[in-house]
Coordinates of C-alpha atoms in Angstrom, one line a residue:
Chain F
X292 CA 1.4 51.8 -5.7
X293 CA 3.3 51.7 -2.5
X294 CA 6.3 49.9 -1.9
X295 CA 4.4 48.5 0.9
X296 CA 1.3 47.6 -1.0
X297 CA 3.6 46.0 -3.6
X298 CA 5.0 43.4 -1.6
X299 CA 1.7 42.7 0.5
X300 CA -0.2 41.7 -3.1
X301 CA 3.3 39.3 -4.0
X302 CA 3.2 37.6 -0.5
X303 CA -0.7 37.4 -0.9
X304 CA -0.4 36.0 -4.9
X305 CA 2.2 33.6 -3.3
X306 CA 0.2 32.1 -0.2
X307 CA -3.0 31.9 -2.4
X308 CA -1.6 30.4 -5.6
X309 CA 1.3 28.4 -3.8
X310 CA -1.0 26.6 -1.3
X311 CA -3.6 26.4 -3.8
X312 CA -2.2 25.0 -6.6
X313 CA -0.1 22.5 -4.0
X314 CA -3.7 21.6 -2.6
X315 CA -5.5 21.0 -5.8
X316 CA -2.6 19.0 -7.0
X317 CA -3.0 16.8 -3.9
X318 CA -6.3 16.5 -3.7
X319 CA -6.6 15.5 -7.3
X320 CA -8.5 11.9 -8.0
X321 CA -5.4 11.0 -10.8
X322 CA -2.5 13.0 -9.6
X323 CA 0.1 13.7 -11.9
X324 CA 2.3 11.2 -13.1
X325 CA -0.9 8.1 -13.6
X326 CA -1.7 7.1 -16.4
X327 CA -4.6 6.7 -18.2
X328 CA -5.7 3.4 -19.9
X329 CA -9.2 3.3 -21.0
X330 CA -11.5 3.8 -18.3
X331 CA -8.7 2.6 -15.5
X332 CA -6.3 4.9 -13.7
X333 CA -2.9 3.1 -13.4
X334 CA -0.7 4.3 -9.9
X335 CA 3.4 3.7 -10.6
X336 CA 4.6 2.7 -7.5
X337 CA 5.9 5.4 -5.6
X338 CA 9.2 3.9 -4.2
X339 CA 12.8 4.2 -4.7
X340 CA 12.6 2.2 -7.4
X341 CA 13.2 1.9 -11.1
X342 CA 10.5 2.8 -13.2
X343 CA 10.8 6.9 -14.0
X344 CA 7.5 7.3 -12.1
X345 CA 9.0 6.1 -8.5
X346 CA 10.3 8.8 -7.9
X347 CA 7.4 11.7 -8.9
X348 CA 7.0 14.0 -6.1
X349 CA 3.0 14.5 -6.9
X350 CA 2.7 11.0 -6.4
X351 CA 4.6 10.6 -3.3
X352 CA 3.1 13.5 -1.9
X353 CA 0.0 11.8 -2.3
X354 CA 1.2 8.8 -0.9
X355 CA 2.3 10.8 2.0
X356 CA -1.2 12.3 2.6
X357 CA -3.5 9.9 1.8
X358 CA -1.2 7.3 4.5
X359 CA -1.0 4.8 2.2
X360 CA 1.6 1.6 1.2
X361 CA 0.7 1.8 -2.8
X362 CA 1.8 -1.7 -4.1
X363 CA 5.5 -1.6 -5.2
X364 CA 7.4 -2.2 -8.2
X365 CA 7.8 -5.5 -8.1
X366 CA 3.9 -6.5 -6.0
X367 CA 2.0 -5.5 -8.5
X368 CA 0.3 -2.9 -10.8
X369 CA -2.8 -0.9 -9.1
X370 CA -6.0 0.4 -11.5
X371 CA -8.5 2.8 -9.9
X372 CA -11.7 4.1 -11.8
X373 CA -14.2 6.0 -10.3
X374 CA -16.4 5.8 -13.3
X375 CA -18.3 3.6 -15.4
X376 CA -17.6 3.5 -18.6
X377 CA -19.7 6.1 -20.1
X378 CA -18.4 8.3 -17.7
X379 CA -20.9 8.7 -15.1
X380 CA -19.5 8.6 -11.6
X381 CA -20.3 4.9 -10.0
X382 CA -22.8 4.7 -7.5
X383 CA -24.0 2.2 -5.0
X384 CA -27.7 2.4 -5.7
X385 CA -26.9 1.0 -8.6
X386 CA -26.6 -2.5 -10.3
X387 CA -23.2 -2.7 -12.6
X388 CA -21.5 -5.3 -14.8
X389 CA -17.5 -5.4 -16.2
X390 CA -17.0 -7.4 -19.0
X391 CA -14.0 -7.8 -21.2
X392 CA -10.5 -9.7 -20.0
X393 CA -7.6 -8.6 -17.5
X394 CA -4.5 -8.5 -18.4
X395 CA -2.4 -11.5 -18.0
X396 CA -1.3 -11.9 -14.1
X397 CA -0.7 -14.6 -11.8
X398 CA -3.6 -13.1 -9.4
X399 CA -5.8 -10.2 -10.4
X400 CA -8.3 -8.9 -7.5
X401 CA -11.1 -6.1 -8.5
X402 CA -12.6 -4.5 -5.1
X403 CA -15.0 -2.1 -4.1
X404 CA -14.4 0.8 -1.4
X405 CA -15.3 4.1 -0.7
X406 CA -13.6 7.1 -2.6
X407 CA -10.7 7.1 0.1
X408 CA -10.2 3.3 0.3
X409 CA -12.2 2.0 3.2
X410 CA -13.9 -0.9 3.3
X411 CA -17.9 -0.9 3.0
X412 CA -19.3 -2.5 5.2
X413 CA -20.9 -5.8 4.1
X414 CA -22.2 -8.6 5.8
X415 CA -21.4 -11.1 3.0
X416 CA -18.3 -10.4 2.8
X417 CA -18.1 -9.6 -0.9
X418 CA -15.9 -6.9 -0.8
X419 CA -14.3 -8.1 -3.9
X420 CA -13.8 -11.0 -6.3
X421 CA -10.5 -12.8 -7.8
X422 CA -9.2 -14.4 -10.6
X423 CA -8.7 -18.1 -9.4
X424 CA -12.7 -17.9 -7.9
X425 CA -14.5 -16.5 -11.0
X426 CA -17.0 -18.5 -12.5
X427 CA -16.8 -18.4 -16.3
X428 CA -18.6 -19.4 -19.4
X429 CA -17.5 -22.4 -21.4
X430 CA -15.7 -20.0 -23.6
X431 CA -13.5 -18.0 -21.1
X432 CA -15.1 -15.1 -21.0
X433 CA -17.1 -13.9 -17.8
X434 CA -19.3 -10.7 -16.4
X435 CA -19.3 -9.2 -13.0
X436 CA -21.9 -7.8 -11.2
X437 CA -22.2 -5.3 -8.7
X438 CA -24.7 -4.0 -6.8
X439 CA -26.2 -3.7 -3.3
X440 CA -28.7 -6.9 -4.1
X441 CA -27.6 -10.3 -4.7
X442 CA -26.9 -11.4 -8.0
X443 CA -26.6 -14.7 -9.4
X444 CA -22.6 -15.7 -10.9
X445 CA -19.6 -13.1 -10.2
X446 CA -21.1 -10.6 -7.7
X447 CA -19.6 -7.6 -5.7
X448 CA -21.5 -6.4 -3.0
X449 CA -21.6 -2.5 -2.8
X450 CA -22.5 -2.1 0.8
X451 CA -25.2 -3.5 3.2
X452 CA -25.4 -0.3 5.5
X453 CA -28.7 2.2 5.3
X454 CA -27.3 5.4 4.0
X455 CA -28.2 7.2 7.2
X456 CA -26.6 4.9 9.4
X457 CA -23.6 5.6 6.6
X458 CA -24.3 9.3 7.0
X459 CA -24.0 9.1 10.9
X460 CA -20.8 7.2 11.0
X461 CA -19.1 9.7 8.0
X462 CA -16.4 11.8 10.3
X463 CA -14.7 13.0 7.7
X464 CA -15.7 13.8 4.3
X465 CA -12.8 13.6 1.9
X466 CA -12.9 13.9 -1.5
X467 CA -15.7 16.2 -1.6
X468 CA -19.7 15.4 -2.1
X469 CA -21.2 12.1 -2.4
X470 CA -19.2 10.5 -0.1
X471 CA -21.4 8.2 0.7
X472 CA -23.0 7.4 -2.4
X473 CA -20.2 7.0 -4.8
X474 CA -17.5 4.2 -4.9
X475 CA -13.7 3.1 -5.8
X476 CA -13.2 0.3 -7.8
X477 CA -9.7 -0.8 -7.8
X478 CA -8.1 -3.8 -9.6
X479 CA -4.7 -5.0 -8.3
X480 CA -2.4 -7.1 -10.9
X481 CA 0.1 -9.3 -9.0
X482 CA 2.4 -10.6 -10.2
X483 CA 2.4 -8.7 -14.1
X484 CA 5.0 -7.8 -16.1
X485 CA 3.8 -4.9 -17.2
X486 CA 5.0 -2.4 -15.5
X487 CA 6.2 -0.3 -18.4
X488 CA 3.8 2.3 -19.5
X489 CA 3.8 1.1 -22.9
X490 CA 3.1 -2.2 -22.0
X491 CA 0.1 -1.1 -20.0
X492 CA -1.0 0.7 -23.1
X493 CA -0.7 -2.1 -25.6
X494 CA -3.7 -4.4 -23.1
X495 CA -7.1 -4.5 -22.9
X496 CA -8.8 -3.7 -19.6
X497 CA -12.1 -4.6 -18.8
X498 CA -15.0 -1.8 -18.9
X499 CA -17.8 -1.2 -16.2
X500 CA -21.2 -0.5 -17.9
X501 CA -24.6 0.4 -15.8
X502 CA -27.2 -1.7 -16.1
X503 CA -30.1 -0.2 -14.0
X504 CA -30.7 2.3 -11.2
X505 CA -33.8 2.8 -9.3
Chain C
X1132 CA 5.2 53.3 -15.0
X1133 CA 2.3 51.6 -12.6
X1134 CA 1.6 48.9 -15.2
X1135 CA 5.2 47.7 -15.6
X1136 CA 6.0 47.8 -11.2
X1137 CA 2.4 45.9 -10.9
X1138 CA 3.6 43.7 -13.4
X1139 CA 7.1 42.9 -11.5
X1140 CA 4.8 42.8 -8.3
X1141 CA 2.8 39.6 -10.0
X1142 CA 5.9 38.2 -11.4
X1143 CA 7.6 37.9 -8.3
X1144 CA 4.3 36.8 -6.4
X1145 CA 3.7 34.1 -8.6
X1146 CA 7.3 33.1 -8.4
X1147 CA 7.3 32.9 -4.9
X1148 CA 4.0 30.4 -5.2
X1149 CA 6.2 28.5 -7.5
X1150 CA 8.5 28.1 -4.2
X1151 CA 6.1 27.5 -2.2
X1152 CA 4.5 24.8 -4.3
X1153 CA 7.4 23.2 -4.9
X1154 CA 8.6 23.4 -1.0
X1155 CA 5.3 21.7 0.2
X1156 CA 5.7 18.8 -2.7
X1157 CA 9.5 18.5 -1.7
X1158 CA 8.8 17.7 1.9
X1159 CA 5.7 16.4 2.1
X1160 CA 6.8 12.8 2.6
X1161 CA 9.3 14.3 5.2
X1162 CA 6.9 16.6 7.1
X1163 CA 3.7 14.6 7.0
X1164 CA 2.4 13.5 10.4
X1165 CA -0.4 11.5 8.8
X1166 CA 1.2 8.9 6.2
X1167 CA 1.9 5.3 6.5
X1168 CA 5.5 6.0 8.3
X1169 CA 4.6 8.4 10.9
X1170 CA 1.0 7.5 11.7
X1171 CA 0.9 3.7 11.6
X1172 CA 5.0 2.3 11.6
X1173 CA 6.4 4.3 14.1
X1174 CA 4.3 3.9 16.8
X1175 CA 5.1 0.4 16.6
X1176 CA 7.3 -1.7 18.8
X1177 CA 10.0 -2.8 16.9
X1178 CA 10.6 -6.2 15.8
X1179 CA 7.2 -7.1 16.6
X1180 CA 4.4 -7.8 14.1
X1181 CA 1.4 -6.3 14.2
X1182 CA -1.9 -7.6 12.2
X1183 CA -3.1 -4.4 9.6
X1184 CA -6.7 -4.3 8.9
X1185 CA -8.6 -2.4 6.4
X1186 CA -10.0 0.8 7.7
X1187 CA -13.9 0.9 7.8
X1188 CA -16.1 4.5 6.8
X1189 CA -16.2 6.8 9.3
X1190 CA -12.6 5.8 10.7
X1191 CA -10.6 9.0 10.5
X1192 CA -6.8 7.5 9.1
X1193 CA -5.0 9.6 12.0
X1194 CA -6.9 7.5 15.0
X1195 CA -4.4 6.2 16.8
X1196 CA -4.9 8.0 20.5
X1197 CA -1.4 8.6 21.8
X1198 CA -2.1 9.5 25.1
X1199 CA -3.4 6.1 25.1
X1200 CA -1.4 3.8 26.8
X1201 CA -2.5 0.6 26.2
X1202 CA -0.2 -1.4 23.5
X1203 CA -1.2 -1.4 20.0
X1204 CA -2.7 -5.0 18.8
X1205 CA -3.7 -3.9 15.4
X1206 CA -3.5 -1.0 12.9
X1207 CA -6.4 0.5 10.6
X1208 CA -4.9 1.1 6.9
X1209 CA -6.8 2.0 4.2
X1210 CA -6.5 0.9 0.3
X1211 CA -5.4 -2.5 1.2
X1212 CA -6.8 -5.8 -1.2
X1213 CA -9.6 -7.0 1.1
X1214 CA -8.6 -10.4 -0.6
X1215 CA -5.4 -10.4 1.0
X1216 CA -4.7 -10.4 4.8
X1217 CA -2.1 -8.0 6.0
X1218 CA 0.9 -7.7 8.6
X1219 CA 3.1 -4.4 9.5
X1220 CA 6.3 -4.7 11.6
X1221 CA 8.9 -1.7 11.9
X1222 CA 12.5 -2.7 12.7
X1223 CA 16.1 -0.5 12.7
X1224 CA 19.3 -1.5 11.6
X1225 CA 21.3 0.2 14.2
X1226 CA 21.9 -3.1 15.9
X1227 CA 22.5 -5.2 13.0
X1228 CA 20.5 -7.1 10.2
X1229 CA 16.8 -7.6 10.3
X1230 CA 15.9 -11.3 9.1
X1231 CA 12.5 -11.2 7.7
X1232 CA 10.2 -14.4 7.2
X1233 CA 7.5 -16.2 8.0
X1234 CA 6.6 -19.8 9.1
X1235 CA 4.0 -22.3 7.8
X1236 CA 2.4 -19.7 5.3
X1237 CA 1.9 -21.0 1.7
X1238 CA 0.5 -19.2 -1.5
X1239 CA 0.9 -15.9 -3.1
X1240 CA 2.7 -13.2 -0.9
X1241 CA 3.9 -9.9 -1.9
X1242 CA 5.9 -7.2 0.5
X1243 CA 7.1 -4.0 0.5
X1244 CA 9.6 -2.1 2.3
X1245 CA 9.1 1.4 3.4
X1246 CA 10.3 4.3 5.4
X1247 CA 9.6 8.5 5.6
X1248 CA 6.3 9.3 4.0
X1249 CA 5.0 5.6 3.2
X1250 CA 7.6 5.5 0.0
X1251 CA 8.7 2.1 -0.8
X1252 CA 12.4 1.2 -1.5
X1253 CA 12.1 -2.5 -2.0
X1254 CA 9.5 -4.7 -2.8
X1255 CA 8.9 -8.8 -4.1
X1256 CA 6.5 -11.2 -4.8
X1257 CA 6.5 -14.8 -4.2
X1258 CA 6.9 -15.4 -8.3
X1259 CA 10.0 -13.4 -7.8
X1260 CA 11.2 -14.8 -5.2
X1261 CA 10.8 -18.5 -7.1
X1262 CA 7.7 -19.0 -5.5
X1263 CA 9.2 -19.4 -1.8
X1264 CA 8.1 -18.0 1.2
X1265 CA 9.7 -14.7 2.0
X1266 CA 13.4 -15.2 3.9
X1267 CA 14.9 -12.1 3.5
X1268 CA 17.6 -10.1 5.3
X1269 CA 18.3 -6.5 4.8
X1270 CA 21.1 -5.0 5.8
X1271 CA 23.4 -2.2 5.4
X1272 CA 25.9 -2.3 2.6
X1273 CA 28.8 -2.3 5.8
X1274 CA 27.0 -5.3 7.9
X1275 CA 26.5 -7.4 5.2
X1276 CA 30.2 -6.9 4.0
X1277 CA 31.4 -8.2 7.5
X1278 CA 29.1 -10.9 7.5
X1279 CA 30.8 -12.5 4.1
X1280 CA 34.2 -11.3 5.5
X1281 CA 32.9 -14.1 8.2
X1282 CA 32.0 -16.6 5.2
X1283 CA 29.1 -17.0 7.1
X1284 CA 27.3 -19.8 5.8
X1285 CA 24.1 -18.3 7.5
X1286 CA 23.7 -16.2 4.3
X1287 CA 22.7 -18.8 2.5
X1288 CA 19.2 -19.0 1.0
X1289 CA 18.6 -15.8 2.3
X1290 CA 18.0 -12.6 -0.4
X1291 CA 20.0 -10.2 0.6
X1292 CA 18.1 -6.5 0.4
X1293 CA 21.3 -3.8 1.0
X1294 CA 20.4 -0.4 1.9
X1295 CA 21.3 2.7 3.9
X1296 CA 17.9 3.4 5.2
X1297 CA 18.2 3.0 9.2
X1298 CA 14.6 3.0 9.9
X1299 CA 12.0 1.4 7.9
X1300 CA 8.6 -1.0 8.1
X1301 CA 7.7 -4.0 6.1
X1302 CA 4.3 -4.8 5.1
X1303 CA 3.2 -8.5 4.3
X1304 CA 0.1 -8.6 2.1
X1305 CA -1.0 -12.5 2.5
X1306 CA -3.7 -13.7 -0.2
X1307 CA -6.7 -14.9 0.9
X1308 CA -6.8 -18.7 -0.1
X1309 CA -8.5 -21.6 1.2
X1310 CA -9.2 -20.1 4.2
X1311 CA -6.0 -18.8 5.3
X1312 CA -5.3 -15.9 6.2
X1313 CA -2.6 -13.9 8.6
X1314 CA -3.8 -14.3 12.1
X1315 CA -5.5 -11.2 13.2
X1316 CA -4.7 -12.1 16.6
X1317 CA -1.1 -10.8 17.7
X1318 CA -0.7 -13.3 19.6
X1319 CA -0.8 -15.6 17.2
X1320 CA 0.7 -13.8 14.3
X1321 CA 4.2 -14.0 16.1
X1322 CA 4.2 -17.3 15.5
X1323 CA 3.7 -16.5 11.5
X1324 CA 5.5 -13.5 10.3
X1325 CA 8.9 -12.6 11.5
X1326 CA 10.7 -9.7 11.6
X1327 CA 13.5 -10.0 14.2
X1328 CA 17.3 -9.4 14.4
X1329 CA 19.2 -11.3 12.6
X1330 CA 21.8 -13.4 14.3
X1331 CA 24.7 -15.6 11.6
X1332 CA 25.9 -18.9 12.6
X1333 CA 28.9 -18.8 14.5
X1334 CA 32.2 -18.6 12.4
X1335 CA 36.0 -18.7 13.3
X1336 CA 36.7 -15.1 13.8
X1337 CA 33.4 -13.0 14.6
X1338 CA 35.3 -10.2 16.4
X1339 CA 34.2 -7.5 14.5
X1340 CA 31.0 -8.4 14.1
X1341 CA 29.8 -9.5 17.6
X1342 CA 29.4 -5.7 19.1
X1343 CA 25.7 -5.9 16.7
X1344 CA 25.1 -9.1 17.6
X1345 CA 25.3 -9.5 21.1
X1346 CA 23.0 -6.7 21.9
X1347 CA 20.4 -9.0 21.0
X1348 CA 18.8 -11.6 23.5
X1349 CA 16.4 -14.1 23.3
X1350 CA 15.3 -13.6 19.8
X1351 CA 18.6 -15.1 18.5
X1352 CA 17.7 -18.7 19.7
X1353 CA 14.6 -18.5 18.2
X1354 CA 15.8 -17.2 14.8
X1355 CA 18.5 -19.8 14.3
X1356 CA 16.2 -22.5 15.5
X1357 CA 13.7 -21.7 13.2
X1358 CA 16.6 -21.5 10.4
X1359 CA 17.3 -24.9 10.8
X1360 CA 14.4 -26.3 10.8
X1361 CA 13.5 -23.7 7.0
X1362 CA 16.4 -25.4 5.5
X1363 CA 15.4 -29.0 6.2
X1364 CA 12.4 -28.0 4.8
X1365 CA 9.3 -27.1 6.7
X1366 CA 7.5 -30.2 6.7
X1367 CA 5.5 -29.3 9.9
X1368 CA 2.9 -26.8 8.7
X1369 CA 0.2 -27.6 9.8
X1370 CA -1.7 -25.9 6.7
X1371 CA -0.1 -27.3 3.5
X1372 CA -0.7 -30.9 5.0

């Protein structure tokens, strides 16, 4: 093998796995340094700050590309799921329900937007649904439904639009296929104290089951 | 022979994708064009707030037309709480403190400073901050060491937020309650979310400190006007009565 030949195949092995691996890391749904905790994806803040996580360059590369304020240390702790319980990736022709209890926060919020954190468009308004304007049952607990319909109780719209109209509007597909279809769910906790991982660990979060699709 | 130079050849290819890896993640939040610092702050006037809204599907995150002359009145963002209305204002420090606040906005706030590549080097809630509204000044270790050399007294109920960071943003997350929200009118939302110089009641012996200060114009009546009136309580909002 050539001298020449030699150093063509590094610089090749370099490009391809450097940019690669770089990419993939970025591109990745849970970059490193979340955590898991059940079916949520907890985001550290990525800031100067002083959890061990702040200052993970995955995660603030990611920041970086995706040109996005994550909540800080001391706003509040960010969940992301992209899939219900069982595992299936959550769509929006489909009717969902969370049950089970947040953890303990001055203001929890649990929204629905596309996989790269638009808004879906929604005549109603029901992009999402807090803490201090759910309706429970006698006994504290409560459900949450979401779907494209209207529902009776807790309800989170998942879009009004037709999908072709959705199709037409789609510049960019991020993130892959199924743009349109799938969705983000995110729940924000303001105001927690639990921004150690082990604290987040110790919680219950809620789960998202699927009730029905057509 | 072959086997072993092929196998130097992979080792130092894959080391040099280690590099390169590691270069990209290094520098990303420095060389990004498109994150929340380059695309969306920095285009900005500064000292001036500017209503955030949350990006809608087919909205590409890089929009913003810079050939386009005609002034910003509101920014696109994407993962923001669609319960919570938002503001984004971009200051320096070069010319002294920035005094950051609002007027007549009650319930739950939380903010976040930020600078190169979106990252966040302070943030607060209003159940830190004893469930006030935001009145914070952040300064540079040096300015806020002359302004105590000056005993100002205009430090006072302020939370002081040092750092060496010349150039940075704020963003004001608002929560949605009872139907108020953050003007999305920029007109309007001047009148709710500040983030202006800072200018300290006059002391004794300001010398050292009046270079910063008098650069600034006709903010600095507003601001101390507006102090006064925060400290005797700000019984005039309109929203909490």
């Amino acid at each position: 093998m050539s001298s020449l030949s030699r150093i063509s195949v590094a610089m090749g092995l370099a490009v391809v796995i450097g940019l690669g691996s770089t990419d993939f890391f970025l591109r990745a749904k849970a970059p490193l340094g979340t955590t898991k905790h059940q079916m949520w994806t907890a985001w550290p803040s990525t800031g100067l700050g002083s959890n061990a996580n702040a200052e993970n360059p995955y995660l603030q590369a990611h920041t970086a590309r995706n040109g996005t304020v994550p909540l800080g240390d001391n706003e509040g702790i960010l969940l992301k799921t992209y899939r219900d319980v069982s595992g299936d990736t959550l769509v929006r022709n489909c009717l969902y329900r969370m049950i089970g209890d947040v953890p303990t926060s001055q203001l929890w919020t649990l929204s629905v937007s596309d996989a790269v954190g638009r808004v879906l468009p929604n005549p109603s308004l029901r992009f999402g649904i807090e803490s201090n304007q759910l309706l429970r049952a006698p006994d504290g607990t409560f459900d949450i439904w979401l779907s494209r319909d209207v529902q009776p109780g807790n309800w989170i719209s998942l879009g009004d639009l037709p999908e072709d109209l959705y199709t037409a509007n789609e510049q960019v597909p991020v993130d892959g296929r199924n743009q349109n279809q799938s969705f983000l769910l995110t729940l924000r906790l303001y105001g927690a104290n639990l921004s150690s991982e082990t604290s987040l660990s110790a919680v219950e979060f809620p789960t998202i089951e699927k009730v029905s699709c057509p | 022979m072959i086997n072993r130079s092929l196998f130097v050849t992979l080792l130092i290819g894959l080391f040099l994708a280690a590099i390169i890896h590691i270069g990209i993640l290094l520098f990303a939040p420095r060389l990004s064009v498109s994150d929340a610092w380059e695309a969306i702050a920095l285009p900005l006037e500064p000292f001036v707030a500017v209503p955030v809204r949350a990006m809608r599907p087919g909205e590409v995150f890089n929009d913003l037309d810079e050939s386009d002359d005609t002034p910003i009145t509101e920014v696109p963002m994407r993962d923001l709480d669609p319960q919570f209305s938002h503001a984004i204002c971009r200051f320096d420090l070069n010319s002294g403190p920035v005094h950051i606040r609002t007027d007549g906005f009650e319930g739950f706030w939380t903010l976040n400073l930020f600078s190169a590549g979106g990252i966040s080097f302070f943030s607060t809630n209003e159940q830190v901050n004893a469930g006030r509204p935001p009145n914070i000044l952040v300064t540079t270790p040096s300015q806020v060491s002359s302004l105590r050399a000056n005993n100002s007294a205009s430090l006072n109920n302020l939370a002081l937020v040092e750092t060496e960071i010349l150039n940075a943003a704020v963003l004001f997350r608002a929560y949605r309650q009872h139907q108020q929200a953050l003007p999305t009118d920029m007109a309007e939302l001047q009148s709710v979310f500040y983030c202006s110089p800072f200018q300290q009641n006059p002391a004794p012996e300001t010398e050292e400190v009046q270079p910063a200060a008098t650069v600034l114009d006709e903010p600095i009546l507003e601001t101390e006007a507006v102090i006064e009136a925060e400290t005797t309580e700000t019984t005039e909002d309109p929203l909490t009565e």
